[in-house]
Tab-separated table of C-alpha atoms in Angstrom:
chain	number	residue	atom	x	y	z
Q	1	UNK	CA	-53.183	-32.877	45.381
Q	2	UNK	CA	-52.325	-29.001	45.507
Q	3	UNK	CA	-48.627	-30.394	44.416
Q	4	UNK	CA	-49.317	-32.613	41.596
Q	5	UNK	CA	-51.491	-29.243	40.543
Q	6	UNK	CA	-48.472	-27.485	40.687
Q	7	UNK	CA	-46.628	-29.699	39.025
Q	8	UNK	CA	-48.547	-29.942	36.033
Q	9	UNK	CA	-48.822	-26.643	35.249
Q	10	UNK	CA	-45.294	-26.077	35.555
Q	11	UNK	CA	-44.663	-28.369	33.244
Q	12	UNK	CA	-47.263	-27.688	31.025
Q	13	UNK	CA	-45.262	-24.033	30.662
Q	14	UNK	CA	-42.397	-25.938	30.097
Q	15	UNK	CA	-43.811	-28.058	27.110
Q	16	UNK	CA	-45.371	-25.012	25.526
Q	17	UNK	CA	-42.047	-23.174	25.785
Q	18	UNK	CA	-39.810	-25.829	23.745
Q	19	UNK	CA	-41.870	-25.419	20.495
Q	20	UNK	CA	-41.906	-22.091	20.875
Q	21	UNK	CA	-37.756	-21.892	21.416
Q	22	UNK	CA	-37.430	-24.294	18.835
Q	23	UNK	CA	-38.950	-22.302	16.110
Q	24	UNK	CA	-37.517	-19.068	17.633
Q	25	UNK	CA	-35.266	-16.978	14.246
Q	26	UNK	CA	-31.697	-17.280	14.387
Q	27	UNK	CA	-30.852	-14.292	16.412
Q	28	UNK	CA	-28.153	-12.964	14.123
Q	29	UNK	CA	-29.385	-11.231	11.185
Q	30	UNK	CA	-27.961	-12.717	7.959
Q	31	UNK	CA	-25.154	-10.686	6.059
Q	32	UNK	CA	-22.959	-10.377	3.312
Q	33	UNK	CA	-19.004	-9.355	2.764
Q	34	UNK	CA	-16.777	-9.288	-0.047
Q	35	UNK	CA	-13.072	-8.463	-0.130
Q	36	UNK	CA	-10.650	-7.952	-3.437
Q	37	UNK	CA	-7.763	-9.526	-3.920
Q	38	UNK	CA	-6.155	-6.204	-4.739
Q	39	UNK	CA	-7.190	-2.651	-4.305
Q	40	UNK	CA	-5.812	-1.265	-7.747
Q	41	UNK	CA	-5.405	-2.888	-11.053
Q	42	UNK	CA	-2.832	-1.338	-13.829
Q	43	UNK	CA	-3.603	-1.177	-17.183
Q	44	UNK	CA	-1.165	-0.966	-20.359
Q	45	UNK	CA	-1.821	0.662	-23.826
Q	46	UNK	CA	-2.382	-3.071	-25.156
Q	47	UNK	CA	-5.077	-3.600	-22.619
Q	48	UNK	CA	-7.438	-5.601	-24.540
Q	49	UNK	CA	-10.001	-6.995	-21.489
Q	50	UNK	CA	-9.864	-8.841	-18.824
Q	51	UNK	CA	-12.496	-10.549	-15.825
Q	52	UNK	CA	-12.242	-9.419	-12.399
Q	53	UNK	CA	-12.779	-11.777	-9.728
Q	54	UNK	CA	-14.386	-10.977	-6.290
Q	55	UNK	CA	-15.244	-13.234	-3.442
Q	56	UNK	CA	-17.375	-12.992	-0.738
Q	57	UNK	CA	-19.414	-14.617	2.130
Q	58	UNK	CA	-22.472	-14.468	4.058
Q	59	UNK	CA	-22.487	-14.060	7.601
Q	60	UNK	CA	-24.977	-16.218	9.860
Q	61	UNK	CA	-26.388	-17.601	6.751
Q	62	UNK	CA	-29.826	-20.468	7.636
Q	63	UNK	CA	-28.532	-23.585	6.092
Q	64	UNK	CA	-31.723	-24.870	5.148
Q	65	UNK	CA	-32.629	-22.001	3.069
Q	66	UNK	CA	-28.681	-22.687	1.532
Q	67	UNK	CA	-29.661	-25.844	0.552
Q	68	UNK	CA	-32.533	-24.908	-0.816
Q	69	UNK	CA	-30.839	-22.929	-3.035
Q	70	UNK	CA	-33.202	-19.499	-1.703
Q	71	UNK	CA	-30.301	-17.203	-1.316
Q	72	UNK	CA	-29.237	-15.029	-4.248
Q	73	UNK	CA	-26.558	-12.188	-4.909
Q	74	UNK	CA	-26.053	-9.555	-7.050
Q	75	UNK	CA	-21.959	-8.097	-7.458
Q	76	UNK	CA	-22.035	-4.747	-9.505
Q	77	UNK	CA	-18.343	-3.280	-10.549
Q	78	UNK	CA	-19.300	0.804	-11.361
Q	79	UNK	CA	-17.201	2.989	-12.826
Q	80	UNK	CA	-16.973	6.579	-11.969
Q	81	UNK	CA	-19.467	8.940	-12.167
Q	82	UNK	CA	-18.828	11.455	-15.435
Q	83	UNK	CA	-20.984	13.721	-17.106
Q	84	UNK	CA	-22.095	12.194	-20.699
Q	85	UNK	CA	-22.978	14.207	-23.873
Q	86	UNK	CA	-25.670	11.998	-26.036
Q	87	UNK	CA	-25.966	13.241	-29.690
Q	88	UNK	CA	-28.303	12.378	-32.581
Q	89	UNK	CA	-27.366	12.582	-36.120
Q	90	UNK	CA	-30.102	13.153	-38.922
Q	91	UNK	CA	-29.375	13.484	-42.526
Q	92	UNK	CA	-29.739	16.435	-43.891
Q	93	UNK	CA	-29.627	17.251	-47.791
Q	94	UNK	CA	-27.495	13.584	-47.679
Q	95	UNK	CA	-25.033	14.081	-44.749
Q	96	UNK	CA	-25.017	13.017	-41.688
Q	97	UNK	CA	-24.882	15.806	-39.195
Q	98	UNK	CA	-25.435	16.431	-35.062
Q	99	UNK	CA	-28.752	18.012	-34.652
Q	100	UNK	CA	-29.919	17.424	-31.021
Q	101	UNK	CA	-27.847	16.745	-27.989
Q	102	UNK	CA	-28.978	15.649	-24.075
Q	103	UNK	CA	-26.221	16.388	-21.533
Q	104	UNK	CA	-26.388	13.766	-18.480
Q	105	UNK	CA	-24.694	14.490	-15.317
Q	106	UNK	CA	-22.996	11.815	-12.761
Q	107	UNK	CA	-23.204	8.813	-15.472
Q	108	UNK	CA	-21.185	5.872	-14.263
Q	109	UNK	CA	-18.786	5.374	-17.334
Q	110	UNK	CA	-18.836	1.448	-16.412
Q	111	UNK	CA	-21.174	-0.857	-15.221
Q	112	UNK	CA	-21.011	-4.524	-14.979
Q	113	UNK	CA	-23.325	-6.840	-13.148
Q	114	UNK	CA	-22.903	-10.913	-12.219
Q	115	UNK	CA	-25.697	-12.478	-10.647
Q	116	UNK	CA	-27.101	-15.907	-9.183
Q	117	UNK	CA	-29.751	-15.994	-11.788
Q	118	UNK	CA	-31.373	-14.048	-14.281
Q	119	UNK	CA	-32.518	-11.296	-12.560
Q	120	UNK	CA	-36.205	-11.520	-13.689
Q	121	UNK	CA	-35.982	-14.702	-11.085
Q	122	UNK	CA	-33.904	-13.458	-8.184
Q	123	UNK	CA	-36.697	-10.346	-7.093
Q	124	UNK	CA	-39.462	-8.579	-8.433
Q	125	UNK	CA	-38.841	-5.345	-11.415
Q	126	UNK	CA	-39.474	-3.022	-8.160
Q	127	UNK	CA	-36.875	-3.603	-6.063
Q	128	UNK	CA	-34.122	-3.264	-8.537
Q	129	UNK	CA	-36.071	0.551	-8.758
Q	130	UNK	CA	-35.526	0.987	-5.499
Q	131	UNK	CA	-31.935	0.226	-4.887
Q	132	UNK	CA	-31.194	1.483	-8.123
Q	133	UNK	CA	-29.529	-1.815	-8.912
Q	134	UNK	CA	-29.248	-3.089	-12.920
Q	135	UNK	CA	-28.315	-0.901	-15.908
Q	136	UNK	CA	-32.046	-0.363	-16.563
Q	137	UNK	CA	-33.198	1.040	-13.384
Q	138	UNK	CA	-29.789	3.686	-13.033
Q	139	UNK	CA	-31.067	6.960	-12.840
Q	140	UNK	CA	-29.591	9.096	-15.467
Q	141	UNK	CA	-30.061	12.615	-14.711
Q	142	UNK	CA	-30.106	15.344	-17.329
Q	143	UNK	CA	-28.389	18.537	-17.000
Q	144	UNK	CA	-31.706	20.459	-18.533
Q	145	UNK	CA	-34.806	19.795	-16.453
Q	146	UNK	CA	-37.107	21.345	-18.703
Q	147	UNK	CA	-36.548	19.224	-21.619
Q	148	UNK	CA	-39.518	17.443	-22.362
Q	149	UNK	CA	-39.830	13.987	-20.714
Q	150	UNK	CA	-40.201	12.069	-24.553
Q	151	UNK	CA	-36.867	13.171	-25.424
Q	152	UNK	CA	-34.969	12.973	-22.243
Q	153	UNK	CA	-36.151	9.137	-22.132
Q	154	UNK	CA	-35.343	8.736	-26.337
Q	155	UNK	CA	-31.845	9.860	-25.399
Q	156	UNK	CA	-31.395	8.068	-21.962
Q	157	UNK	CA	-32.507	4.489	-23.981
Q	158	UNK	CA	-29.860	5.679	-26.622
Q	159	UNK	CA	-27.524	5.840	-23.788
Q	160	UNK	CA	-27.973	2.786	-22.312
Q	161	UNK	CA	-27.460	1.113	-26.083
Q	162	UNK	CA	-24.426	2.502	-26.622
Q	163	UNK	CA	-22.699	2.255	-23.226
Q	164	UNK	CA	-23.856	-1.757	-23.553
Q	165	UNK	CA	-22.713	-1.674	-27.507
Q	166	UNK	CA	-19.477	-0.545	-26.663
Q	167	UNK	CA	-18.943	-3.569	-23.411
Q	168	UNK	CA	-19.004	-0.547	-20.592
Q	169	UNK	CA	-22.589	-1.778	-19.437
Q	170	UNK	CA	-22.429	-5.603	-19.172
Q	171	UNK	CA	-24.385	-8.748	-17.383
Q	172	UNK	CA	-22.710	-11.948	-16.878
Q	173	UNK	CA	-25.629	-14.408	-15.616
Q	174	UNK	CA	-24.479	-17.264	-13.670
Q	175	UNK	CA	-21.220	-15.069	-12.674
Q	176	UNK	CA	-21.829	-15.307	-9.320
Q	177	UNK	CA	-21.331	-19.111	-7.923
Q	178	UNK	CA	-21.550	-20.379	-4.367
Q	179	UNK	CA	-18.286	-22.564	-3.328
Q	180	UNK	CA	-20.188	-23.667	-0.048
Q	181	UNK	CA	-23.036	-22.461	1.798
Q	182	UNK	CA	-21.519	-19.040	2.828
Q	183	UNK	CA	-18.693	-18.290	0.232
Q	184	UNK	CA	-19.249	-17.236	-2.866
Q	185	UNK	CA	-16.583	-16.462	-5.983
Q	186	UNK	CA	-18.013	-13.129	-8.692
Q	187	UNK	CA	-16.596	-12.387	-12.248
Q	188	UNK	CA	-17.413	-9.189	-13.693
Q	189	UNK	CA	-15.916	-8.239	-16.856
Q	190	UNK	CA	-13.720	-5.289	-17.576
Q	191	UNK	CA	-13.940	-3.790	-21.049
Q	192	UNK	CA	-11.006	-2.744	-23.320
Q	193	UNK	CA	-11.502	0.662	-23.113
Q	194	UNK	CA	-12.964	0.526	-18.891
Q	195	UNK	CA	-12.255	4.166	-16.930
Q	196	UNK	CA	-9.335	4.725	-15.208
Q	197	UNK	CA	-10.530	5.867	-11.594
Q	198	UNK	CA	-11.753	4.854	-8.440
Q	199	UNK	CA	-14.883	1.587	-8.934
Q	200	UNK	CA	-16.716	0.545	-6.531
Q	201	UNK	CA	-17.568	-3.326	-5.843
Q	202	UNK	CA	-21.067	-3.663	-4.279
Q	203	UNK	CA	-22.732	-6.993	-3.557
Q	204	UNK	CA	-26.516	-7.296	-3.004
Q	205	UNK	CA	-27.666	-10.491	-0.899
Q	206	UNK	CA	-31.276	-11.353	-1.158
Q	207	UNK	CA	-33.373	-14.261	0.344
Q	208	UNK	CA	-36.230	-15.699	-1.520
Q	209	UNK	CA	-36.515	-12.511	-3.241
Q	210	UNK	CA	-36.071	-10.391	-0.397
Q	211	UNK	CA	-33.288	-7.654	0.014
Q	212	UNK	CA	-31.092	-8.210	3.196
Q	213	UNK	CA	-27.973	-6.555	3.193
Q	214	UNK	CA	-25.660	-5.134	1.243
Q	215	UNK	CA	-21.527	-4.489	1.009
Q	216	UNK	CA	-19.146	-2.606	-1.064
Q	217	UNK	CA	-15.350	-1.982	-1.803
Q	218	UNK	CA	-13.178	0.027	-3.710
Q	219	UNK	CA	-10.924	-0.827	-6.388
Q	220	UNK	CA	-8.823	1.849	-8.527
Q	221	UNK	CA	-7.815	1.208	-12.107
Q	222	UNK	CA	-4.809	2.984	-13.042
Q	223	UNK	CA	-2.632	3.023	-16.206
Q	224	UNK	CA	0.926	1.948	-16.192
Q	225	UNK	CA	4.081	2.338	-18.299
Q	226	UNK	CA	4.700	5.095	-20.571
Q	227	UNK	CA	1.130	5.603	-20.841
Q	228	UNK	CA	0.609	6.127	-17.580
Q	229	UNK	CA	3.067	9.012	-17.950
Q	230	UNK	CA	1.324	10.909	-20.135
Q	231	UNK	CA	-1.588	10.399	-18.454
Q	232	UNK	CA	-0.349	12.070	-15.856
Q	233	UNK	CA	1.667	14.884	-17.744
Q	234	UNK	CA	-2.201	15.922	-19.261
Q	235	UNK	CA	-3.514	16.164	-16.068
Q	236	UNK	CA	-0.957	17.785	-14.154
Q	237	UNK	CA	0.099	20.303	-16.464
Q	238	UNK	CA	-2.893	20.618	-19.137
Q	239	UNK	CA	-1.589	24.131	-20.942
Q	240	UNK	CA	1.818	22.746	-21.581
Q	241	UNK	CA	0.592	19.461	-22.671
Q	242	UNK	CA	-1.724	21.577	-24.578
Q	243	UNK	CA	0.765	23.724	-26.485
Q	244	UNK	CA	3.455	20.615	-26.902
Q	245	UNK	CA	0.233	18.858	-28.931
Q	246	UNK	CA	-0.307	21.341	-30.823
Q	247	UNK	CA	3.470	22.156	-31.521
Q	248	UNK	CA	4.160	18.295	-32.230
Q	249	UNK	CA	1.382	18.328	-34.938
Q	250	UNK	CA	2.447	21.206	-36.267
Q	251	UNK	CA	5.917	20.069	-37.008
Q	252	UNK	CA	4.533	16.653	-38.115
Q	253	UNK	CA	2.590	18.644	-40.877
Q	254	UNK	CA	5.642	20.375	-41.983
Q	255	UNK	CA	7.936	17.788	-41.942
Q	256	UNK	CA	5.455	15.445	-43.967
Q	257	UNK	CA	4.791	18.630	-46.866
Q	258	UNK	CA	8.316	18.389	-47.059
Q	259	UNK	CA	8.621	15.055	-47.624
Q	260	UNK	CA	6.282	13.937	-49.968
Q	261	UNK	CA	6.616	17.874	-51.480
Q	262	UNK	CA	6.924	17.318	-55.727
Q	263	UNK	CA	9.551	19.379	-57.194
């Protein structure tokens, strides 16, 4: 009797331990990598736009929740961080003139997003706040602090607008694609006149609308050619670049009065 006691409350244990192991997480967290083909791109003078692609995977992904279609990522290329001088023009006595200006400091020059979704269906207008993630939710930060909050927010809209007006803020839903359940292909799109500089890649994973993890890499846009050399003739050597500009025009004027000159 004292056995068959034993017994069954060994094995009682036991039965009450398999559901419990069963339904026990996956004891690797879930993450995410991605990894560029190339770590600089060169760009001529005829550059005229081009999409970027950038792969990635997710590490110790749950395949039920991958066929269930639950996990979502966000790839943002951004450019490097520049200060940004926002005017407004206002006509005055019929001509349009600058009036007001609003300096911003550390304003990515590029931004481009792909995503899974739209993002009002991947997580909630809160987290993007919080990890700063979407053109929206970038904090633009104004070199004058006491400006009144009105117009530091009129110009920081007008900011936005134009950087997306001119393709340097961009959103390609559906860019992101999955090519199995843990590898996934990004295109983000690089506009005709995009920085030269160091970008960074940064992929966001999240699972049914929750952040998990996040990765980045670097990629450097360069110019090449003959452009390149001047590029690097301004930056090297500024004053003489300087004074040859200003020489060069200067002859350009003359020679051109003397050309078209009427006797």
């Amino acid at each position: 009797m004292p056995r068959w006691g034993i017994f069954s409350a060994t094995a009682l244990l036991f039965a009450l331990a398999l559901p419990a192991a069963a339904q026990s997480p996956n004891p690797l967290p879930e993450g995410i990598q991605i990894g560029l083909s190339t770590d600089a791109v060169s760009i001529t003078a005829g550059f005229s736009g081009a999409d970027l692609t950038i792969f990635g995977s997710l590490e110790n992904p749950d395949p039920l929740v991958a066929r269930q279609g639950r996990y979502d990522v966000i790839v943002v290329l951004e450019g490097p961080p520049r200060p940004v001088v926002v005017r407004r023009k206002d006509r005055v006595l019929g001509v349009w003139v600058n009036l007001e200006s609003e300096t911003f400091e550390n304003v990515p020059v590029s931004y481009s997003v792909a995503t899974t979704r739209p993002l009002q269906d991947i997580t909630e207008p809160n987290s993007y706040k919080q990890l700063s993630l979407g053109a929206s939710n970038l904090y633009m930060q104004p070199a004058e602090v006491t400006d009144s909050p009105a117009t530091i927010e009129e110009f920081t809209v007008a900011l936005r607008e134009r950087k997306a007006a001119t393709g340097l803020y961009s959103e390609n839903v559906g860019g992101v694609q999955f090519l199995s359940q843990n590898l996934f292909r990004a295109t983000v799109r690089l506009a005709p006149n995009v920085p030269v500089g160091t970008h960074k890649a940064r992929a966001f994973l999240f699972k049914s609308g929750l952040f998990l993890k996040e990765s980045s890499a670097q990629l450097e846009i360069r110019k090449s050619g003959f452009e390149q050399s001047i590029f690097r003739v301004a930056h090297d050597y500024s004053f003489l670049y300087g004074v040859f500009s200003v020489s060069l025009a200067m002859i350009t004027g003359w020679l051109g009065r003397l050309i078209f000159r009427r006797d």
